[in-house]
Coordinates of N, CA, C and O in Angstrom, one line a residue:
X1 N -18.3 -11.8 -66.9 CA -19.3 -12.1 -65.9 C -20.5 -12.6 -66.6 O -20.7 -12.3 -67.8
X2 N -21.6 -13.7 -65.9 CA -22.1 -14.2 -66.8 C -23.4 -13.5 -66.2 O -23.0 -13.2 -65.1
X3 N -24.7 -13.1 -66.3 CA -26.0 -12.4 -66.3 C -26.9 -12.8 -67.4 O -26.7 -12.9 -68.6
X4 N -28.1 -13.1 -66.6 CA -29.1 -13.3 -67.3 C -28.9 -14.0 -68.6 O -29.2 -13.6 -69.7
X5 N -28.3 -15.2 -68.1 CA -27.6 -16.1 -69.7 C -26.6 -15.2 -70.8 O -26.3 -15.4 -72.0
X6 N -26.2 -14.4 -70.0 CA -25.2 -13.8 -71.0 C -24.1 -13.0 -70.4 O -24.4 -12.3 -69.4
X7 N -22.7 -12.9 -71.1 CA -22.1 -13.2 -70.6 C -21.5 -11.6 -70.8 O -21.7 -11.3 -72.0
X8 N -20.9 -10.6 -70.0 CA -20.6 -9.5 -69.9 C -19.4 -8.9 -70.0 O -18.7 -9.4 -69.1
X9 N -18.8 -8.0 -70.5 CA -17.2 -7.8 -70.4 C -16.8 -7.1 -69.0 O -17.1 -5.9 -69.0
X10 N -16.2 -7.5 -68.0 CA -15.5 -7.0 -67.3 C -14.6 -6.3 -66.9 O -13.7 -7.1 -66.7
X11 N -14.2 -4.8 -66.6 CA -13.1 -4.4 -66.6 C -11.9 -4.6 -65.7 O -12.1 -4.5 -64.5
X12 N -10.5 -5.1 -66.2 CA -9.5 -5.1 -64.8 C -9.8 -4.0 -64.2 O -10.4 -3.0 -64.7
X13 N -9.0 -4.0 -62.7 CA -8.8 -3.1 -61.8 C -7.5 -2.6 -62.2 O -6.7 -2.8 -63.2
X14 N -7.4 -1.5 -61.0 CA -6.1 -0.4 -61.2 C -4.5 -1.6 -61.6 O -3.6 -1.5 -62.4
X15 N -4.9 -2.6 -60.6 CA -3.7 -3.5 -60.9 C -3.4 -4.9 -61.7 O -2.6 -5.8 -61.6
X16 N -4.4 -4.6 -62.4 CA -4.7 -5.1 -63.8 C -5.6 -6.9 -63.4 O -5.7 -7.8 -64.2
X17 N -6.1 -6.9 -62.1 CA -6.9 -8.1 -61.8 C -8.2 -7.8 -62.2 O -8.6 -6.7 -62.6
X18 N -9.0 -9.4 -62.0 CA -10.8 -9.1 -62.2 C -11.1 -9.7 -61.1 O -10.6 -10.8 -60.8
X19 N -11.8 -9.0 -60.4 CA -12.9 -9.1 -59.2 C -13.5 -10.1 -60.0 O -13.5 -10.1 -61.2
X20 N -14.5 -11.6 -58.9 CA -15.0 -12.8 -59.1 C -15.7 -12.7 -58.0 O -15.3 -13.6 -57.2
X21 N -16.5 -12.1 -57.8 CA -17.4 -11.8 -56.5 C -18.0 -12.9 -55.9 O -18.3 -12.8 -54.7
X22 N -18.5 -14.5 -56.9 CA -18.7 -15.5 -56.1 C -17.9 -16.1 -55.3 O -18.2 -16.7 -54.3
X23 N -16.6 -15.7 -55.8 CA -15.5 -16.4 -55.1 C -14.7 -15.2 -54.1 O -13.6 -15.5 -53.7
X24 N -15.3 -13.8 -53.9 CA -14.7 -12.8 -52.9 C -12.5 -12.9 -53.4 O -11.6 -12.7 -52.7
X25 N -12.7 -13.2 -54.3 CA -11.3 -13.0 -54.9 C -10.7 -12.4 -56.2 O -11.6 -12.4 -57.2
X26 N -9.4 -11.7 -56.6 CA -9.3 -11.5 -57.7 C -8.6 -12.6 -58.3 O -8.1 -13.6 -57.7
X27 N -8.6 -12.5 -59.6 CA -7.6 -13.3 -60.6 C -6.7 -12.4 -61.7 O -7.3 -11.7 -62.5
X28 N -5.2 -12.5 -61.6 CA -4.6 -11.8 -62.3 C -3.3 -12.5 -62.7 O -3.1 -13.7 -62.3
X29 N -2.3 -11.8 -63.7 CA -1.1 -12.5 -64.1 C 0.0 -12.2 -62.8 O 0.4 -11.0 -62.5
X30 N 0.2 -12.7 -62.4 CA 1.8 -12.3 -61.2 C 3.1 -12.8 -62.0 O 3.1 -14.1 -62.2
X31 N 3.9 -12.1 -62.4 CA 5.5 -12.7 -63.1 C 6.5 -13.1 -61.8 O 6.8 -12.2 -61.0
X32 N 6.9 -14.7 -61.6 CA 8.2 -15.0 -61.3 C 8.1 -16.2 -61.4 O 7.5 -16.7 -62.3
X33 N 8.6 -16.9 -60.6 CA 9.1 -18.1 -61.0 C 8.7 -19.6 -60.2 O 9.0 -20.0 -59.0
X34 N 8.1 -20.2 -60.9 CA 7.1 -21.6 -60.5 C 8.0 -22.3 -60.8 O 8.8 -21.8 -61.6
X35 N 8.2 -23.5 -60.3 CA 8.3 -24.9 -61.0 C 9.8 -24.4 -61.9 O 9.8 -24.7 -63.1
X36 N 10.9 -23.9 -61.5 CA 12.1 -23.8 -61.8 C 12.0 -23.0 -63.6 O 12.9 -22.9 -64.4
X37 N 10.5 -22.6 -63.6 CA 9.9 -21.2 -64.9 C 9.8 -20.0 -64.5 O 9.1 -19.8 -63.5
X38 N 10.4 -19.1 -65.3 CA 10.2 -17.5 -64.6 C 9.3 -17.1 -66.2 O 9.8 -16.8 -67.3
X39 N 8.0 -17.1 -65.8 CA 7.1 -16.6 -66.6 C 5.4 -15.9 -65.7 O 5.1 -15.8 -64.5
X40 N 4.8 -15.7 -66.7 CA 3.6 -15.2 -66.4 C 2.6 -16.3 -66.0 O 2.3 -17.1 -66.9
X41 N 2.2 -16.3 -64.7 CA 1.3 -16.9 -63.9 C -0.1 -16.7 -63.3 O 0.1 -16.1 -62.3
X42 N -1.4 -17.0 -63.5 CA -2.2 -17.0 -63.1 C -1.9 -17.2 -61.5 O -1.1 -18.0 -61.0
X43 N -2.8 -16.2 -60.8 CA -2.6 -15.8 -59.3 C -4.1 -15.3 -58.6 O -4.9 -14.5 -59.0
X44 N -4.1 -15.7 -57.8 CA -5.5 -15.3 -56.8 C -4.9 -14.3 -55.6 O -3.9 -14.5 -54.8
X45 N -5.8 -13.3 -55.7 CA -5.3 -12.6 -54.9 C -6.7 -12.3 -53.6 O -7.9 -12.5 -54.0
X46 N -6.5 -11.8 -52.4 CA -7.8 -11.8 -51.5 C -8.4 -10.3 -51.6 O -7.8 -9.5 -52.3
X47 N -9.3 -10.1 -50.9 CA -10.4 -8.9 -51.4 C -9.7 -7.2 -50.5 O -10.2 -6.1 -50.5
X48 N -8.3 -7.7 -49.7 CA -7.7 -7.0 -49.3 C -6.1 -6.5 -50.5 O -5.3 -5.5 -50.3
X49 N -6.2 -7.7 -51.8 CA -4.8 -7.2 -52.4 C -3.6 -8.2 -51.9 O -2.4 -8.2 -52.3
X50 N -4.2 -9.1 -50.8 CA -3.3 -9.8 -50.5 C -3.2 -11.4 -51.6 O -4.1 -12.1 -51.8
X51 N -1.7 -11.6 -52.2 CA -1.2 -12.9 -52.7 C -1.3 -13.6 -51.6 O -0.8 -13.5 -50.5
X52 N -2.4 -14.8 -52.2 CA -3.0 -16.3 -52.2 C -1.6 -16.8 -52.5 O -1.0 -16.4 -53.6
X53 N -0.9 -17.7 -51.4 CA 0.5 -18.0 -51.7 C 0.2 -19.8 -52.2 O -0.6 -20.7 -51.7
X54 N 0.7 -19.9 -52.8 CA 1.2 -21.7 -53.2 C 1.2 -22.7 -52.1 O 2.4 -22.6 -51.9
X55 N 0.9 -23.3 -51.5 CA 1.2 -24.7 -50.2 C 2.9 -24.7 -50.5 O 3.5 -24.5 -49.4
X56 N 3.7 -24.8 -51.6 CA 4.9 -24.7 -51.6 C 5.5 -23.4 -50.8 O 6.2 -23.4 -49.8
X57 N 5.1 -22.5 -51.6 CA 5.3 -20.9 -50.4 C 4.8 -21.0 -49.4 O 5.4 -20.1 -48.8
X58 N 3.9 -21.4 -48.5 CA 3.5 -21.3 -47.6 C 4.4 -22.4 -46.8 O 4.9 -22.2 -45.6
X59 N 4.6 -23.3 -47.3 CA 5.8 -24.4 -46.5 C 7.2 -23.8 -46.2 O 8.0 -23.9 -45.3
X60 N 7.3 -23.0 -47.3 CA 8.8 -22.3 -46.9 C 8.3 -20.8 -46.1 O 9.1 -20.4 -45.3
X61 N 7.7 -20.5 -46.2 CA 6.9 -19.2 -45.1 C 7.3 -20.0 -43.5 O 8.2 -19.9 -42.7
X62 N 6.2 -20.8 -43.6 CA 6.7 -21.5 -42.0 C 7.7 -22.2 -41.9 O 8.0 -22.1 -40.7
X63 N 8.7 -22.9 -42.5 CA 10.0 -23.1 -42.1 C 10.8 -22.3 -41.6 O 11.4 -22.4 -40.5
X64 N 10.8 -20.9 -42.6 CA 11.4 -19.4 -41.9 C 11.2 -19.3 -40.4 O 12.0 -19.1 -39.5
X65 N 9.8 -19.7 -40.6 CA 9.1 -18.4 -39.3 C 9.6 -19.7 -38.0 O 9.7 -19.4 -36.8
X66 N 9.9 -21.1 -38.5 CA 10.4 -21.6 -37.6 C 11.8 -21.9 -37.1 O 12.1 -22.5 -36.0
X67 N 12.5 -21.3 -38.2 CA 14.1 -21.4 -37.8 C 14.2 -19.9 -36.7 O 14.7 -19.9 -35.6
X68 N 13.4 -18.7 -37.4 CA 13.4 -17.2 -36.7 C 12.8 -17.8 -35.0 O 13.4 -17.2 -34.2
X69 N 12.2 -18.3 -34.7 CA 11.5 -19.1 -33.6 C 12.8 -19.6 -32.7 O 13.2 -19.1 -31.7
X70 N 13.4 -20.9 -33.5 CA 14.4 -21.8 -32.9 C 15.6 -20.5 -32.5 O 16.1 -20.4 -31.4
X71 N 15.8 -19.7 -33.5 CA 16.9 -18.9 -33.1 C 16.1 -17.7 -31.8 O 16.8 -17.0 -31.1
X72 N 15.2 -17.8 -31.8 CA 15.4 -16.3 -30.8 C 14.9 -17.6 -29.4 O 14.8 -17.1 -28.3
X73 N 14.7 -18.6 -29.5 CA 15.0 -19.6 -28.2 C 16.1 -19.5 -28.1 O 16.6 -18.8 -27.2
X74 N 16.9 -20.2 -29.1 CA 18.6 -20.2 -29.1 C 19.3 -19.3 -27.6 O 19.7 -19.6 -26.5
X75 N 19.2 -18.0 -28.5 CA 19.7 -16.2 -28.1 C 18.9 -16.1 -26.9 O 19.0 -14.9 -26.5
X76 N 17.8 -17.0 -25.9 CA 17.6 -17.2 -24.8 C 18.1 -18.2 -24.1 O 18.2 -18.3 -22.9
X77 N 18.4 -19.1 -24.9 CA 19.6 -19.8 -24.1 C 18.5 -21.5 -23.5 O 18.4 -22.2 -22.5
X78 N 17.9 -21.3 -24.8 CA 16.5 -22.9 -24.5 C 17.2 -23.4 -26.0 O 17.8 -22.9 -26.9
X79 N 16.9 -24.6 -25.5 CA 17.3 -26.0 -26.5 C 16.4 -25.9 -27.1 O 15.6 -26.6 -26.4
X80 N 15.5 -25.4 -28.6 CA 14.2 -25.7 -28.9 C 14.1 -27.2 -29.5 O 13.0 -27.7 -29.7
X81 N 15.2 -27.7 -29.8 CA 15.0 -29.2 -29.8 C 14.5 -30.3 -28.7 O 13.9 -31.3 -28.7
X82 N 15.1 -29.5 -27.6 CA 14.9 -30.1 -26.5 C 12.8 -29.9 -25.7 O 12.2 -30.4 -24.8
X83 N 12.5 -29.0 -26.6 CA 11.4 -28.5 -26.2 C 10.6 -29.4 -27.0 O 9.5 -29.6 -26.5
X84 N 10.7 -29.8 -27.8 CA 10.2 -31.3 -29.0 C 9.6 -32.5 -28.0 O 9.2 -33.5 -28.5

């Protein structure tokens, strides 16, 4: 942290992030797999512990949530294409 022109050591938290209080977020290592690499990743996490997901993950998040959608139209017996 930087103070009074100088710059301070910060301790991780319990789950090994550092609080960045300008930005109301943590930053920490998350391990799996990016870009077809399974290694250690820099990750933002929110002031609740919740993973800041990728625009990639978040595109496959709503795809999910839109097939689980199309299917429980389905299993009511609506065309959700036809609802397009």
């Amino acid at each position: 942290m930087f103070t009074n022109e100088q710059y301070s050591l910060v301790s991780a938290d319990a789950n090994g992030r550092y609080w960045i209080p300008e930005l109301e977020l943590f930053l920490g290592i998350w391990q799996g797999e990016r870009l077809c690499q399974t290694m250690n990743w820099l990750r933002w996490w929110d002031k609740e512990g919740n993973l800041l997901l990728w625009s990639s993950e978040q595109a496959q998040q709503e795809s999910q949530r839109a097939e689980k959608l199309a299917a429980k139209l389905r299993e009511l017996g609506v065309d959700p294409e036809a609802i397009a």
